[in-house]
Short mmCIF file of C-alpha atoms and ligand atoms in Angstrom, two decimals:
data_model
loop_
_atom_site.label_atom_id
_atom_site.label_comp_id
_atom_site.label_asym_id
_atom_site.label_seq_id
_atom_site.Cartn_x
_atom_site.Cartn_y
_atom_site.Cartn_z
CA UNK A 1 137.93 68.66 108.96
CA UNK A 2 137.72 72.40 108.43
CA UNK A 3 137.71 72.34 104.61
CA UNK A 4 137.52 76.13 104.25
CA UNK A 5 140.62 76.55 106.41
CA UNK A 6 142.61 74.00 104.37
CA UNK A 7 141.97 75.87 101.12
CA UNK A 8 142.60 79.30 102.68
CA UNK A 9 145.89 78.03 104.15
CA UNK A 10 147.05 76.69 100.80
CA UNK A 11 146.29 80.03 99.14
CA UNK A 12 147.96 82.02 101.92
CA UNK A 13 151.13 79.94 101.49
CA UNK A 14 151.33 81.08 97.86
CA UNK A 15 150.69 84.71 98.81
CA UNK A 16 153.38 84.57 101.52
CA UNK A 17 155.91 83.35 98.99
CA UNK A 18 154.90 86.05 96.52
CA UNK A 19 153.87 83.54 93.87
CA UNK A 20 150.10 83.70 94.02
CA UNK A 21 149.03 83.85 90.37
CA UNK A 22 146.92 86.73 89.11
CA UNK A 23 145.62 86.40 85.57
CA UNK A 24 145.49 89.55 83.46
CA UNK A 25 142.08 89.94 81.81
CA UNK A 26 142.98 90.87 78.26
CA UNK A 27 141.38 90.95 74.85
CA UNK A 28 143.48 90.67 71.73
CA UNK A 29 142.54 92.91 68.83
CA UNK A 30 142.47 90.96 65.57
CA UNK A 31 144.71 92.58 63.00
CA UNK A 32 146.50 94.69 65.62
CA UNK A 33 148.40 92.05 67.63
CA UNK A 34 150.56 92.53 69.77
CA UNK A 35 148.19 95.38 70.67
CA UNK A 36 145.44 94.26 73.03
CA UNK A 37 143.11 95.72 75.62
CA UNK A 38 143.30 95.18 79.36
CA UNK A 39 140.09 95.06 81.41
CA UNK A 40 141.32 97.09 84.37
CA UNK A 41 139.60 98.90 87.20
CA UNK A 42 138.18 102.01 85.54
CA UNK A 43 137.70 100.45 82.10
CA UNK A 44 139.59 99.02 79.14
CA UNK A 45 143.10 100.28 78.40
CA UNK A 46 145.29 99.59 75.39
CA UNK A 47 148.38 97.48 76.11
CA UNK A 48 151.18 95.74 74.23
CA UNK A 49 151.54 92.00 74.81
CA UNK A 50 155.11 90.79 75.33
CA UNK A 51 154.48 87.27 76.64
CA UNK A 52 152.27 85.56 74.08
CA UNK A 53 153.13 82.08 72.84
CA UNK A 54 151.33 82.87 69.58
CA UNK A 55 154.94 83.23 68.46
CA UNK A 56 154.31 84.09 64.83
CA UNK A 57 150.94 85.81 65.20
CA UNK A 58 149.28 83.00 63.23
CA UNK A 59 146.28 83.28 65.55
CA UNK A 60 145.18 86.27 63.53
CA UNK A 61 146.48 85.33 60.07
CA UNK A 62 143.80 85.94 57.41
CA UNK A 63 144.35 82.48 55.84
CA UNK A 64 143.74 80.82 59.20
CA UNK A 65 140.68 82.91 60.02
CA UNK A 66 139.15 82.29 56.60
CA UNK A 67 139.56 78.52 56.98
CA UNK A 68 138.01 78.61 60.45
CA UNK A 69 135.04 80.73 59.32
CA UNK A 70 134.45 78.43 56.38
CA UNK A 71 134.53 75.27 58.55
CA UNK A 72 132.29 76.84 61.17
CA UNK A 73 129.73 77.74 58.53
CA UNK A 74 130.01 74.35 56.85
CA UNK A 75 130.13 71.98 59.84
CA UNK A 76 128.92 73.89 62.88
CA UNK A 77 130.58 74.47 66.23
CA UNK A 78 131.57 71.19 67.87
CA UNK A 79 132.71 67.82 66.57
CA UNK A 80 129.87 66.00 68.32
CA UNK A 81 131.79 63.36 70.19
CA UNK A 82 134.91 61.37 70.87
CA UNK A 83 136.88 60.23 67.84
CA UNK A 84 135.31 56.78 68.18
CA UNK A 85 131.74 58.01 68.54
CA UNK A 86 130.92 60.48 65.75
CA UNK A 87 133.83 62.85 66.45
CA UNK A 88 136.04 61.91 63.50
CA UNK A 89 135.38 64.41 60.73
CA UNK A 90 137.18 64.89 57.49
CA UNK A 91 138.84 67.97 59.05
CA UNK A 92 140.55 65.71 61.59
CA UNK A 93 141.69 63.25 58.93
CA UNK A 94 143.09 66.10 56.81
CA UNK A 95 144.94 67.57 59.76
CA UNK A 96 146.52 64.26 60.74
CA UNK A 97 147.71 63.76 57.16
CA UNK A 98 149.15 67.30 57.12
CA UNK A 99 151.01 66.68 60.40
CA UNK A 100 152.38 63.30 59.30
CA UNK A 101 153.71 64.99 56.16
CA UNK A 102 155.16 67.92 58.14
CA UNK A 103 157.28 65.54 60.20
CA UNK A 104 158.01 62.98 57.47
CA UNK A 105 156.23 60.25 59.46
CA UNK A 106 153.76 57.55 58.43
CA UNK A 107 151.01 58.87 60.71
CA UNK A 108 149.94 61.46 63.25
CA UNK A 109 147.39 61.46 66.03
CA UNK A 110 145.47 64.47 67.35
CA UNK A 111 144.75 65.35 70.98
CA UNK A 112 142.96 68.29 72.54
CA UNK A 113 146.30 69.77 73.66
CA UNK A 114 149.99 68.93 73.67
CA UNK A 115 149.69 68.56 77.44
CA UNK A 116 147.17 65.75 76.97
CA UNK A 117 149.27 64.28 74.15
CA UNK A 118 152.37 64.09 76.38
CA UNK A 119 150.53 62.89 79.44
CA UNK A 120 148.53 60.10 77.85
CA UNK A 121 151.15 58.98 75.30
CA UNK A 122 153.98 58.62 77.82
CA UNK A 123 151.74 56.83 80.31
CA UNK A 124 150.43 54.48 77.61
CA UNK A 125 153.89 53.77 76.18
CA UNK A 126 154.89 52.30 79.53
CA UNK A 127 151.87 49.99 79.43
CA UNK A 128 152.61 48.97 75.83
CA UNK A 129 156.27 48.30 76.61
CA UNK A 130 156.21 46.18 79.78
CA UNK A 131 159.24 46.65 82.00
CA UNK A 132 160.35 49.75 80.10
CA UNK A 133 162.37 52.52 81.73
CA UNK A 134 161.81 56.17 80.86
CA UNK A 135 164.91 58.36 80.68
CA UNK A 136 163.57 61.84 81.29
CA UNK A 137 165.50 65.10 80.89
CA UNK A 138 165.39 66.99 84.21
CA UNK A 139 163.91 70.06 82.54
CA UNK A 140 161.02 68.25 80.88
CA UNK A 141 157.65 70.00 80.94
CA UNK A 142 155.03 69.23 83.59
CA UNK A 143 152.95 67.34 81.00
CA UNK A 144 155.74 64.84 80.35
CA UNK A 145 156.38 64.46 84.07
CA UNK A 146 152.65 63.79 84.59
CA UNK A 147 152.63 61.14 81.85
CA UNK A 148 155.72 59.43 83.20
CA UNK A 149 154.22 59.38 86.71
CA UNK A 150 150.87 58.15 85.44
CA UNK A 151 152.61 55.32 83.59
CA UNK A 152 153.80 54.15 86.99
CA UNK A 153 156.95 52.44 85.68
CA UNK A 154 160.57 53.09 86.58
CA UNK A 155 162.18 56.36 85.49
CA UNK A 156 165.67 57.77 85.40
CA UNK A 157 166.22 61.54 85.37
CA UNK A 158 169.24 62.81 83.44
CA UNK A 159 170.81 66.26 83.60
CA UNK A 160 169.50 68.77 81.09
CA UNK A 161 171.14 68.26 77.66
CA UNK A 162 174.01 66.35 79.34
CA UNK A 163 175.02 63.58 76.93
CA UNK A 164 177.64 62.08 79.26
CA UNK A 165 175.09 61.78 82.06
CA UNK A 166 172.52 60.24 79.71
CA UNK A 167 175.06 57.76 78.36
CA UNK A 168 176.20 56.77 81.85
CA UNK A 169 172.61 56.20 82.92
CA UNK A 170 171.69 54.23 79.79
CA UNK A 171 174.79 52.05 80.24
CA UNK A 172 173.82 51.25 83.83
CA UNK A 173 170.67 49.32 82.90
CA UNK A 174 170.16 45.88 81.38
CA UNK A 175 170.79 46.24 77.60
CA UNK A 176 167.80 44.00 76.87
CA UNK A 177 165.30 46.25 78.62
CA UNK A 178 162.97 48.56 76.70
CA UNK A 179 163.97 52.21 77.11
CA UNK A 180 162.38 55.52 76.11
CA UNK A 181 164.38 58.76 76.06
CA UNK A 182 162.00 61.68 76.61
CA UNK A 183 163.22 65.23 75.99
CA UNK A 184 162.37 68.61 74.48
CA UNK A 185 163.95 70.40 71.54
CA UNK A 186 163.63 73.98 72.85
CA UNK A 187 163.32 74.32 76.62
CA UNK A 188 160.71 76.97 76.98
CA UNK A 189 161.84 78.82 80.09
CA UNK A 190 165.50 79.35 79.24
CA UNK A 191 165.42 78.87 75.46
CA UNK A 192 168.17 76.23 75.41
CA UNK A 193 168.20 73.71 72.57
CA UNK A 194 168.76 69.97 72.75
CA UNK A 195 171.51 68.18 70.79
CA UNK A 196 168.86 66.02 69.08
CA UNK A 197 171.21 64.16 66.70
CA UNK A 198 173.62 63.20 69.49
CA UNK A 199 170.74 61.98 71.65
CA UNK A 200 169.54 59.86 68.72
CA UNK A 201 173.09 58.42 68.44
CA UNK A 202 172.88 57.33 72.08
CA UNK A 203 169.39 55.95 71.57
CA UNK A 204 170.58 53.84 68.65
CA UNK A 205 173.62 52.62 70.55
CA UNK A 206 171.52 51.59 73.56
CA UNK A 207 168.42 50.39 71.73
CA UNK A 208 166.14 53.14 73.09
CA UNK A 209 163.05 54.75 71.58
CA UNK A 210 163.15 58.57 71.31
CA UNK A 211 160.23 60.81 72.36
CA UNK A 212 160.76 64.48 71.48
CA UNK A 213 158.56 67.41 72.56
CA UNK A 214 158.83 70.04 69.81
CA UNK A 215 156.11 72.25 71.30
CA UNK A 216 158.29 75.39 71.29
CA UNK A 217 159.78 74.69 67.86
CA UNK A 218 157.03 73.54 65.48
CA UNK A 219 156.18 76.20 62.94
CA UNK A 220 159.27 78.17 64.05
CA UNK A 221 162.30 76.13 62.94
CA UNK A 222 163.18 74.04 59.90
CA UNK A 223 162.62 74.91 56.25
CA UNK A 224 158.94 73.84 56.51
CA UNK A 225 158.32 74.59 60.17
CA UNK A 226 158.81 70.93 61.14
CA UNK A 227 160.78 72.03 64.21
CA UNK A 228 164.35 71.79 65.43
CA UNK A 229 164.68 68.16 64.31
CA UNK A 230 163.83 69.28 60.78
CA UNK A 231 166.32 72.16 60.98
CA UNK A 232 169.02 69.74 62.19
CA UNK A 233 168.05 67.16 59.52
CA UNK A 234 167.42 64.47 62.12
CA UNK A 235 163.63 64.32 62.04
CA UNK A 236 163.69 60.81 60.51
CA UNK A 237 165.75 59.57 63.46
CA UNK A 238 163.25 60.59 66.15
CA UNK A 239 160.66 57.88 66.84
CA UNK A 240 157.83 59.97 68.30
CA UNK A 241 157.48 63.73 67.82
CA UNK A 242 155.07 65.67 70.02
CA UNK A 243 153.84 69.11 68.98
CA UNK A 244 151.21 71.74 69.64
CA UNK A 245 148.77 73.50 67.35
CA UNK A 246 148.83 76.48 69.72
CA UNK A 247 152.02 78.57 69.94
CA UNK A 248 153.72 78.56 66.50
CA UNK A 249 150.54 77.54 64.66
CA UNK A 250 148.45 80.00 66.66
CA UNK A 251 145.33 77.96 67.55
CA UNK A 252 145.03 75.04 69.99
CA UNK A 253 145.35 71.26 70.12
CA UNK A 254 148.24 68.80 70.27
CA UNK A 255 149.54 65.73 68.46
CA UNK A 256 152.13 63.05 68.07
CA UNK A 257 153.67 61.96 64.77
CA UNK A 258 155.35 58.56 64.41
CA UNK A 259 155.25 55.21 62.57
CA UNK A 260 151.71 54.05 61.75
CA UNK A 261 151.77 51.20 64.28
CA UNK A 262 152.87 53.45 67.13
CA UNK A 263 150.07 55.95 66.42
CA UNK A 264 147.59 53.12 66.02
CA UNK A 265 148.59 51.57 69.35
CA UNK A 266 148.28 54.92 71.17
CA UNK A 267 144.94 55.53 69.38
CA UNK A 268 143.74 52.16 70.62
CA UNK A 269 144.99 52.25 74.23
CA UNK A 270 145.46 55.86 75.42
CA UNK A 271 142.61 57.06 77.65
CA UNK A 272 143.45 60.71 76.94
CA UNK A 273 142.75 60.04 73.28
CA UNK A 274 139.82 57.68 73.59
CA UNK A 275 137.59 59.16 76.27
CA UNK A 276 137.34 62.81 75.30
CA UNK A 277 135.54 64.88 72.67
CA UNK A 278 137.69 65.62 69.63
CA UNK A 279 138.79 69.09 68.57
CA UNK A 280 136.16 71.33 66.97
CA UNK A 281 136.22 71.08 63.16
CA UNK A 282 136.92 74.81 62.82
CA UNK A 283 140.05 74.40 64.95
CA UNK A 284 141.24 71.50 62.82
CA UNK A 285 140.56 73.47 59.62
CA UNK A 286 142.43 76.52 60.95
CA UNK A 287 145.37 74.34 61.95
CA UNK A 288 145.59 72.81 58.47
CA UNK A 289 145.66 76.31 56.96
CA UNK A 290 148.30 77.50 59.41
CA UNK A 291 150.57 74.48 58.88
CA UNK A 292 150.23 74.69 55.08
CA UNK A 293 151.02 78.39 55.13
CA UNK A 294 154.13 77.92 57.29
CA UNK A 295 155.31 74.95 55.24
CA UNK A 296 155.52 77.25 52.22
CA UNK A 297 156.51 80.57 53.79
CA UNK A 298 159.76 81.37 55.59
CA UNK A 299 158.98 85.08 55.96
CA UNK A 300 157.41 84.76 59.42
CA UNK A 301 160.24 82.54 60.72
CA UNK A 302 162.95 84.91 59.42
CA UNK A 303 161.36 88.02 60.86
CA UNK A 304 160.71 86.23 64.16
CA UNK A 305 164.39 85.34 64.55
CA UNK A 306 165.45 88.83 63.53
CA UNK A 307 163.14 90.40 66.16
CA UNK A 308 164.48 88.05 68.86
CA UNK A 309 168.09 88.92 67.97
CA UNK A 310 167.32 92.64 68.01
CA UNK A 311 165.52 92.50 71.36
CA UNK A 312 168.33 90.49 72.96
CA UNK A 313 170.93 92.93 71.64
CA UNK A 314 169.00 95.98 72.88
CA UNK A 315 168.51 94.48 76.35
CA UNK A 316 172.19 93.52 76.57
CA UNK A 317 173.24 96.99 75.41
CA UNK A 318 171.18 98.48 78.23
CA UNK A 319 172.93 96.18 80.71
CA UNK A 320 169.75 94.25 81.53
CA UNK A 321 170.43 90.63 82.57
CA UNK A 322 169.12 88.85 79.47
CA UNK A 323 169.87 85.12 79.71
CA UNK A 324 171.86 83.98 76.73
CA UNK A 325 170.43 81.25 74.45
CA UNK A 326 170.26 80.46 70.74
CA UNK A 327 166.45 80.53 70.45
CA UNK A 328 163.55 82.97 70.07
CA UNK A 329 162.83 83.01 73.83
CA UNK A 330 164.17 86.02 75.72
CA UNK A 331 164.41 85.45 79.48
CA UNK A 332 165.50 88.29 81.77
CA UNK A 333 166.70 87.14 85.18
CA UNK A 334 165.33 88.77 88.33
CA UNK A 335 165.95 86.03 90.92
CA UNK A 336 163.18 86.88 93.37
CA UNK A 337 159.43 86.19 93.10
CA UNK A 338 158.28 89.37 94.84
CA UNK A 339 160.50 91.61 92.75
CA UNK A 340 159.50 89.81 89.56
CA UNK A 341 155.85 90.50 90.32
CA UNK A 342 156.58 94.12 91.22
CA UNK A 343 158.29 94.61 87.88
CA UNK A 344 155.48 93.01 85.87
CA UNK A 345 152.80 94.93 87.82
CA UNK A 346 154.62 98.21 87.16
CA UNK A 347 155.09 97.32 83.48
CA UNK A 348 151.35 96.81 83.11
CA UNK A 349 150.11 99.66 85.31
CA UNK A 350 152.55 102.37 84.32
CA UNK A 351 153.84 101.41 80.90
CA UNK A 352 150.89 99.43 79.45
CA UNK A 353 153.25 96.52 78.74
CA UNK A 354 152.01 93.03 79.55
CA UNK A 355 154.58 90.46 80.70
CA UNK A 356 153.65 87.60 83.04
CA UNK A 357 156.06 86.86 85.94
CA UNK A 358 157.67 83.40 85.80
CA UNK A 359 157.98 81.93 89.28
CA UNK A 360 158.32 78.54 90.99
CA UNK A 361 157.29 75.83 90.12
CA UNK A 362 157.58 76.86 86.46
CA UNK A 363 161.26 77.62 87.19
CA UNK A 364 163.29 76.70 90.32
CA UNK A 365 163.25 79.14 93.23
CA UNK A 366 165.95 81.82 93.02
CA UNK A 367 165.90 82.12 89.24
CA UNK A 368 162.52 83.79 88.82
CA UNK A 369 162.41 85.80 85.64
CA UNK A 370 160.59 87.72 82.97
CA UNK A 371 160.05 85.69 79.82
CA UNK A 372 159.75 87.93 76.77
CA UNK A 373 158.43 86.57 73.51
CA UNK A 374 159.04 88.83 70.52
CA UNK A 375 156.90 88.16 67.46
CA UNK A 376 157.20 89.26 63.83
CA UNK A 377 154.54 91.86 64.65
CA UNK A 378 156.56 93.70 67.34
CA UNK A 379 157.95 96.92 65.87
CA UNK A 380 161.26 98.68 66.59
CA UNK A 381 159.24 101.23 68.58
CA UNK A 382 157.67 98.42 70.69
CA UNK A 383 161.16 97.11 71.46
CA UNK A 384 162.48 100.58 72.35
CA UNK A 385 159.54 101.19 74.69
CA UNK A 386 160.03 97.85 76.44
CA UNK A 387 163.78 98.32 76.96
CA UNK A 388 163.27 101.90 78.21
CA UNK A 389 160.57 100.78 80.68
CA UNK A 390 162.73 97.93 82.01
CA UNK A 391 165.76 100.22 82.35
CA UNK A 392 163.70 102.70 84.35
CA UNK A 393 162.35 99.98 86.66
CA UNK A 394 165.77 98.38 87.15
CA UNK A 395 167.15 101.79 88.23
CA UNK A 396 164.17 102.51 90.48
CA UNK A 397 164.42 99.14 92.26
CA UNK A 398 168.21 99.35 92.53
CA UNK A 399 168.65 96.10 90.62
CA UNK A 400 172.14 95.31 89.32
CA UNK A 401 172.96 95.96 85.69
CA UNK A 402 175.48 93.89 83.78
CA UNK A 403 178.37 95.36 81.83
CA UNK A 404 176.71 96.88 78.80
CA UNK A 405 177.40 94.66 75.84
CA UNK A 406 177.80 95.97 72.32
CA UNK A 407 174.79 95.52 70.10
CA UNK A 408 176.69 92.87 68.19
CA UNK A 409 173.68 90.95 67.03
CA UNK A 410 172.06 93.91 65.31
C1 LIG B 501 157.32 71.93 76.58
C2 LIG B 501 155.83 71.95 76.57
N1 LIG B 501 155.17 70.82 76.22
C3 LIG B 501 153.83 70.78 76.20
C4 LIG B 501 153.08 71.90 76.50
C5 LIG B 501 151.59 71.83 76.43
O1 LIG B 501 151.15 72.42 75.24
P1 LIG B 501 149.62 72.80 75.05
O2 LIG B 501 149.50 74.23 75.42
O3 LIG B 501 149.30 72.51 73.62
O4 LIG B 501 148.85 71.90 75.97
C6 LIG B 501 153.71 73.09 76.86
C7 LIG B 501 152.87 74.27 77.19
O5 LIG B 501 153.22 75.33 77.42
C8 LIG B 501 155.12 73.11 76.90
O6 LIG B 501 155.77 74.22 77.26
#
C-alpha cells in the first residue's frame, strides 16, 4: 500500500472540487470584537469578523472574564481528571445547577462540547432503550448523526420541519416500540426554526421521547436565554435539551438538561461523559457568569436581533441573494464552491472582511453560501462596508442580483 499516495489523492479530490478547507489564522482583540487581526503573509492586518458564532460577544464580556480570572487564580488551570476521578469541582456542580434552572429541568450534565454531548447521549439512549427507533430530522447536525450511527439501532429520517412526514413515519411503526424524535430548534446553515410545540404534540400522541438541539438558540432566544423552546413556552414539554456553552454563551463546552434519572443514566453509561477529562474550572466559572448575565439581561438579545434585521434588509435592498429566515443567521446564496471561495478570499484580501465559505458537506452541493453572523457589536458602518464589498464583488463576478427589495425591516 502506498500510504502517501492515498492521503495525497484524498486531498487532491477536495482541491479539485474547490472545497479544500483553508483556516484563517486570526487573533481576536479583547474589547474590540468584531475587530481582529489576521496573520497574513507580510504581517498582521486588522480585519472585521463576520462569521463568528460568539453570537453575542459574550467571549469578551467583562463579567465572564472576571469570573474566569478569579477561578484560574483560585483553582489553577485544569480540572485534574475525569468527573469520576478528581475532575468534579464545585464549579462543575454550580454550572450544572445553573443549566438545570435555565431550562426548568431537574438536572443537567456537562460535556466537553455539544458535539460530544449529542454523539454520546444519542448513542447511549439507544442502549438504554432496547429496540428503540430514532426519528432524525434530515438536517440534523453531524454530531447527532454520529451519535445515531454509533448507537447502531434503527433510524428513520424525516423531512426537515415536515410534520406530516414525521407523523406518517411515526404511525408506520409498532405503537409499543420506544421512539426518540431528534431535531434542532434553529438550523444553523439556513436559519430555519423548528415547530417545537407541534413536534411535542406528535411525540405525545405517539409515545416518543423528544431530544432537542438548542445549540444555535441558547442565550439568544427566550426571556432568560433558555432558547427557542423557552421563547415558545414549550420547554417543559421537551424531554432532553442539548446546548452549547460556546456560541451564545461565548466560551466552550456542551450539556444536556433533562429529568434527574435521564441525566443520571447518561452520566452512568455514556463513554463520552465517563472517559474524558472534565472542563477546566475557569471555563465552568465563566459559563456560569455568562448564563447568569444573559438570564437577567435582554439588551444583548434585542440588539442582536435588531442587527440581524438591519443586515438582512440592507443586503436585500442591494439585491444580494440573502436567504430568508426568521432567525439571527444571515445566509447569502452563491451556489458554487469555487465562486464562494473566490468571494471570501477577495473579502479578506481586499476588504479586510473575514467570512468563511460554507461548502459541502456542511451544506448540500449546489447551495454553497456565505453565512454571515451579525453580533450586537457590529456597527452600522461595519454593515455598510460589508454590503458595499459584496455588491462590488457580485458585479465583478457577474453574479445575478435579485429584484431590490425595500428596506422594510429597518
Ligand atoms: C446544531 C449543532 N449542534 C452541535 C454543535 C456542536 O457544538 P460544539 O461547538 O459545542 O461542539 C454544533 C456546532 O457547530 C451545531 O451546529
